[in-house]
């Protein structure tokens, strides 16, 4: 009996210790953005389930990334998942992770090499950006038609962030769907944002609206909810409210939900919900399996999205388990 108990206890201890030894970094470029907070939350769920530790670090620029990697190494982490602040840091991040003997996986934004090509040796989980962009564009076209708007009078605020490939793919996918739906190319106004946050999008969209007084109505799209919310707020400020603005974002985290929960309709019509559960929980588990079982994650995993509006938000979120 005693032997049995001792045996069971030592078994427990061994497995417990193993998981307890595992430390995984989760580094994100914009810690204040709800999407990244959700990713962290899901990584924590994975950690709790398996018994490992997640070290969450916000790294808004290259210098912070390098410090974060050293920090992880000195805490004896075995690997980390990162959404980098700049994909061009690719070769530097890969080299430093090697020196510090840290396993490396990227999420959301895929690292590129000196030529701008994706670094395929680093396992990556991203969204199927072009497709999701197309869903955004299609949602806008459908809503324009539903409202019976004359497309010639409608301007499209296309909030771009060209230096980030996933952003480029999302906005080009949306553009493609708009054009296929009959939206006039000349009415699409390029609105580059300086950073991927609401304020930068607001500033860019505000200028686009002022410069194009001929449009009676607007639609807006961009790489995420923050970009579209910036455009929606700018339009509101210039008198374009829910009845003359159709904004469709990408994300579906708190920024979108807050908007849906407002008593009054706003120009933020919908968003394509993507899964922070897959991007946070699954990447953390992938890294854990890599560290503990030497199971390398798939080189490339692309996740899907689904259109979410005020009407279907509960059902769509339930479907995604978030
Ligand atoms: C990029 C964007 C984020 C989020 C993520 C999936 O990192 O900046 O807002 O959309 O992809």
mmCIF file with all atom_site columns, N, CA and C and ligand atoms in Angstrom, residues 29-30 33 35-36 39 83-84 107-109 126-127 164 166 170 196 223-226 250-251 274 279, ligand 1:
data_model
loop_
_atom_site.group_PDB
_atom_site.id
_atom_site.type_symbol
_atom_site.label_atom_id
_atom_site.label_alt_id
_atom_site.label_comp_id
_atom_site.label_asym_id
_atom_site.label_entity_id
_atom_site.label_seq_id
_atom_site.pdbx_PDB_ins_code
_atom_site.Cartn_x
_atom_site.Cartn_y
_atom_site.Cartn_z
_atom_site.occupancy
_atom_site.B_iso_or_equiv
_atom_site.pdbx_formal_charge
_atom_site.auth_seq_id
_atom_site.auth_comp_id
_atom_site.auth_asym_id
_atom_site.auth_atom_id
_atom_site.pdbx_PDB_model_num
ATOM   1  N N  . UNK A 1 29  ? 3.305   42.510 -30.201 1.00 0.00 ? 29  UNK A N  1
ATOM   2  C CA . UNK A 1 29  ? 3.739   43.844 -30.624 1.00 0.00 ? 29  UNK A CA 1
ATOM   3  C C  . UNK A 1 29  ? 2.906   44.981 -30.030 1.00 0.00 ? 29  UNK A C  1
ATOM   4  N N  . UNK A 1 30  ? 1.633   44.692 -29.707 1.00 0.00 ? 30  UNK A N  1
ATOM   5  C CA . UNK A 1 30  ? 0.767   45.769 -29.222 1.00 0.00 ? 30  UNK A CA 1
ATOM   6  C C  . UNK A 1 30  ? -0.067  45.292 -28.039 1.00 0.00 ? 30  UNK A C  1
ATOM   7  N N  . UNK A 1 33  ? -3.755  46.228 -27.340 1.00 0.00 ? 33  UNK A N  1
ATOM   8  C CA . UNK A 1 33  ? -4.831  45.865 -28.274 1.00 0.00 ? 33  UNK A CA 1
ATOM   9  C C  . UNK A 1 33  ? -5.577  44.633 -27.766 1.00 0.00 ? 33  UNK A C  1
ATOM   10 N N  . UNK A 1 35  ? -7.139  42.229 -29.103 1.00 0.00 ? 35  UNK A N  1
ATOM   11 C CA . UNK A 1 35  ? -6.812  40.959 -29.766 1.00 0.00 ? 35  UNK A CA 1
ATOM   12 C C  . UNK A 1 35  ? -5.643  40.265 -29.069 1.00 0.00 ? 35  UNK A C  1
ATOM   13 N N  . UNK A 1 36  ? -4.593  41.046 -28.765 1.00 0.00 ? 36  UNK A N  1
ATOM   14 C CA . UNK A 1 36  ? -3.391  40.457 -28.161 1.00 0.00 ? 36  UNK A CA 1
ATOM   15 C C  . UNK A 1 36  ? -3.652  40.071 -26.708 1.00 0.00 ? 36  UNK A C  1
ATOM   16 N N  . UNK A 1 39  ? -5.260  36.787 -26.973 1.00 0.00 ? 39  UNK A N  1
ATOM   17 C CA . UNK A 1 39  ? -4.260  35.739 -27.254 1.00 0.00 ? 39  UNK A CA 1
ATOM   18 C C  . UNK A 1 39  ? -3.551  35.337 -25.964 1.00 0.00 ? 39  UNK A C  1
ATOM   19 N N  . UNK A 1 83  ? 4.450   37.707 -31.956 1.00 0.00 ? 83  UNK A N  1
ATOM   20 C CA . UNK A 1 83  ? 3.915   38.529 -33.037 1.00 0.00 ? 83  UNK A CA 1
ATOM   21 C C  . UNK A 1 83  ? 4.813   39.759 -33.050 1.00 0.00 ? 83  UNK A C  1
ATOM   22 N N  . UNK A 1 84  ? 5.716   39.823 -34.023 1.00 0.00 ? 84  UNK A N  1
ATOM   23 C CA . UNK A 1 84  ? 6.765   40.847 -34.017 1.00 0.00 ? 84  UNK A CA 1
ATOM   24 C C  . UNK A 1 84  ? 6.242   42.236 -34.390 1.00 0.00 ? 84  UNK A C  1
ATOM   25 N N  . UNK A 1 107 ? 3.262   34.144 -34.604 1.00 0.00 ? 107 UNK A N  1
ATOM   26 C CA . UNK A 1 107 ? 1.808   34.140 -34.692 1.00 0.00 ? 107 UNK A CA 1
ATOM   27 C C  . UNK A 1 107 ? 1.382   35.463 -35.333 1.00 0.00 ? 107 UNK A C  1
ATOM   28 N N  . UNK A 1 108 ? 0.331   35.443 -36.107 1.00 0.00 ? 108 UNK A N  1
ATOM   29 C CA . UNK A 1 108 ? -0.286  36.616 -36.757 1.00 0.00 ? 108 UNK A CA 1
ATOM   30 C C  . UNK A 1 108 ? 0.565   37.223 -37.883 1.00 0.00 ? 108 UNK A C  1
ATOM   31 N N  . UNK A 1 109 ? 1.759   37.720 -37.537 1.00 0.00 ? 109 UNK A N  1
ATOM   32 C CA . UNK A 1 109 ? 2.602   38.411 -38.512 1.00 0.00 ? 109 UNK A CA 1
ATOM   33 C C  . UNK A 1 109 ? 3.838   37.558 -38.775 1.00 0.00 ? 109 UNK A C  1
ATOM   34 N N  . UNK A 1 126 ? -1.069  32.030 -38.866 1.00 0.00 ? 126 UNK A N  1
ATOM   35 C CA . UNK A 1 126 ? -1.611  33.330 -39.239 1.00 0.00 ? 126 UNK A CA 1
ATOM   36 C C  . UNK A 1 126 ? -3.055  33.164 -39.682 1.00 0.00 ? 126 UNK A C  1
ATOM   37 N N  . UNK A 1 127 ? -3.689  34.274 -40.060 1.00 0.00 ? 127 UNK A N  1
ATOM   38 C CA . UNK A 1 127 ? -5.040  34.150 -40.595 1.00 0.00 ? 127 UNK A CA 1
ATOM   39 C C  . UNK A 1 127 ? -4.940  34.008 -42.114 1.00 0.00 ? 127 UNK A C  1
ATOM   40 N N  . UNK A 1 164 ? 3.255   45.549 -43.924 1.00 0.00 ? 164 UNK A N  1
ATOM   41 C CA . UNK A 1 164 ? 2.947   44.288 -43.257 1.00 0.00 ? 164 UNK A CA 1
ATOM   42 C C  . UNK A 1 164 ? 2.205   43.378 -44.244 1.00 0.00 ? 164 UNK A C  1
ATOM   43 N N  . UNK A 1 166 ? 0.509   40.606 -44.177 1.00 0.00 ? 166 UNK A N  1
ATOM   44 C CA . UNK A 1 166 ? -0.855  40.142 -43.870 1.00 0.00 ? 166 UNK A CA 1
ATOM   45 C C  . UNK A 1 166 ? -1.860  41.292 -44.018 1.00 0.00 ? 166 UNK A C  1
ATOM   46 N N  . UNK A 1 170 ? -4.978  41.329 -46.660 1.00 0.00 ? 170 UNK A N  1
ATOM   47 C CA . UNK A 1 170 ? -6.352  41.551 -46.195 1.00 0.00 ? 170 UNK A CA 1
ATOM   48 C C  . UNK A 1 170 ? -7.028  42.659 -47.002 1.00 0.00 ? 170 UNK A C  1
ATOM   49 N N  . UNK A 1 196 ? -0.498  50.693 -36.653 1.00 0.00 ? 196 UNK A N  1
ATOM   50 C CA . UNK A 1 196 ? -1.731  49.901 -36.740 1.00 0.00 ? 196 UNK A CA 1
ATOM   51 C C  . UNK A 1 196 ? -2.613  50.116 -35.507 1.00 0.00 ? 196 UNK A C  1
ATOM   52 N N  . UNK A 1 223 ? -6.895  46.569 -41.947 1.00 0.00 ? 223 UNK A N  1
ATOM   53 C CA . UNK A 1 223 ? -6.362  45.265 -41.540 1.00 0.00 ? 223 UNK A CA 1
ATOM   54 C C  . UNK A 1 223 ? -7.011  44.710 -40.286 1.00 0.00 ? 223 UNK A C  1
ATOM   55 N N  . UNK A 1 224 ? -7.604  45.590 -39.464 1.00 0.00 ? 224 UNK A N  1
ATOM   56 C CA . UNK A 1 224 ? -8.220  45.079 -38.230 1.00 0.00 ? 224 UNK A CA 1
ATOM   57 C C  . UNK A 1 224 ? -9.351  45.998 -37.772 1.00 0.00 ? 224 UNK A C  1
ATOM   58 N N  . UNK A 1 225 ? -9.946  45.667 -36.641 1.00 0.00 ? 225 UNK A N  1
ATOM   59 C CA . UNK A 1 225 ? -11.049 46.473 -36.119 1.00 0.00 ? 225 UNK A CA 1
ATOM   60 C C  . UNK A 1 225 ? -10.602 47.887 -35.773 1.00 0.00 ? 225 UNK A C  1
ATOM   61 N N  . UNK A 1 226 ? -9.379  47.997 -35.249 1.00 0.00 ? 226 UNK A N  1
ATOM   62 C CA . UNK A 1 226 ? -8.872  49.306 -34.842 1.00 0.00 ? 226 UNK A CA 1
ATOM   63 C C  . UNK A 1 226 ? -8.814  50.250 -36.039 1.00 0.00 ? 226 UNK A C  1
ATOM   64 N N  . UNK A 1 250 ? -11.811 43.442 -38.951 1.00 0.00 ? 250 UNK A N  1
ATOM   65 C CA . UNK A 1 250 ? -11.315 42.068 -38.803 1.00 0.00 ? 250 UNK A CA 1
ATOM   66 C C  . UNK A 1 250 ? -10.839 41.941 -37.363 1.00 0.00 ? 250 UNK A C  1
ATOM   67 N N  . UNK A 1 251 ? -11.288 40.916 -36.669 1.00 0.00 ? 251 UNK A N  1
ATOM   68 C CA . UNK A 1 251 ? -10.851 40.708 -35.284 1.00 0.00 ? 251 UNK A CA 1
ATOM   69 C C  . UNK A 1 251 ? -11.977 40.160 -34.440 1.00 0.00 ? 251 UNK A C  1
ATOM   70 N N  . UNK A 1 274 ? -12.046 36.440 -35.984 1.00 0.00 ? 274 UNK A N  1
ATOM   71 C CA . UNK A 1 274 ? -10.958 35.468 -36.103 1.00 0.00 ? 274 UNK A CA 1
ATOM   72 C C  . UNK A 1 274 ? -10.727 34.892 -34.705 1.00 0.00 ? 274 UNK A C  1
ATOM   73 N N  . UNK A 1 279 ? -5.126  31.120 -32.004 1.00 0.00 ? 279 UNK A N  1
ATOM   74 C CA . UNK A 1 279 ? -3.832  31.808 -32.084 1.00 0.00 ? 279 UNK A CA 1
ATOM   75 C C  . UNK A 1 279 ? -3.116  31.870 -30.731 1.00 0.00 ? 279 UNK A C  1
HETATM 76 C C1 . LIG B 2 .   ? -2.060  41.530 -37.056 1.00 0.00 ? 1   LIG B C1 1
HETATM 77 C C2 . LIG B 2 .   ? -2.891  42.726 -36.652 1.00 0.00 ? 1   LIG B C2 1
HETATM 78 C C3 . LIG B 2 .   ? -3.716  42.406 -35.420 1.00 0.00 ? 1   LIG B C3 1
HETATM 79 C C4 . LIG B 2 .   ? -4.506  41.102 -35.637 1.00 0.00 ? 1   LIG B C4 1
HETATM 80 C C5 . LIG B 2 .   ? -3.574  39.985 -36.002 1.00 0.00 ? 1   LIG B C5 1
HETATM 81 C C6 . LIG B 2 .   ? -4.290  38.698 -36.291 1.00 0.00 ? 1   LIG B C6 1
HETATM 82 O O1 . LIG B 2 .   ? -1.032  41.346 -36.115 1.00 0.00 ? 1   LIG B O1 1
HETATM 83 O O2 . LIG B 2 .   ? -2.081  43.858 -36.384 1.00 0.00 ? 1   LIG B O2 1
HETATM 84 O O3 . LIG B 2 .   ? -4.612  43.444 -35.154 1.00 0.00 ? 1   LIG B O3 1
HETATM 85 O O4 . LIG B 2 .   ? -5.428  41.295 -36.669 1.00 0.00 ? 1   LIG B O4 1
HETATM 86 O O5 . LIG B 2 .   ? -2.818  40.339 -37.152 1.00 0.00 ? 1   LIG B O5 1
#
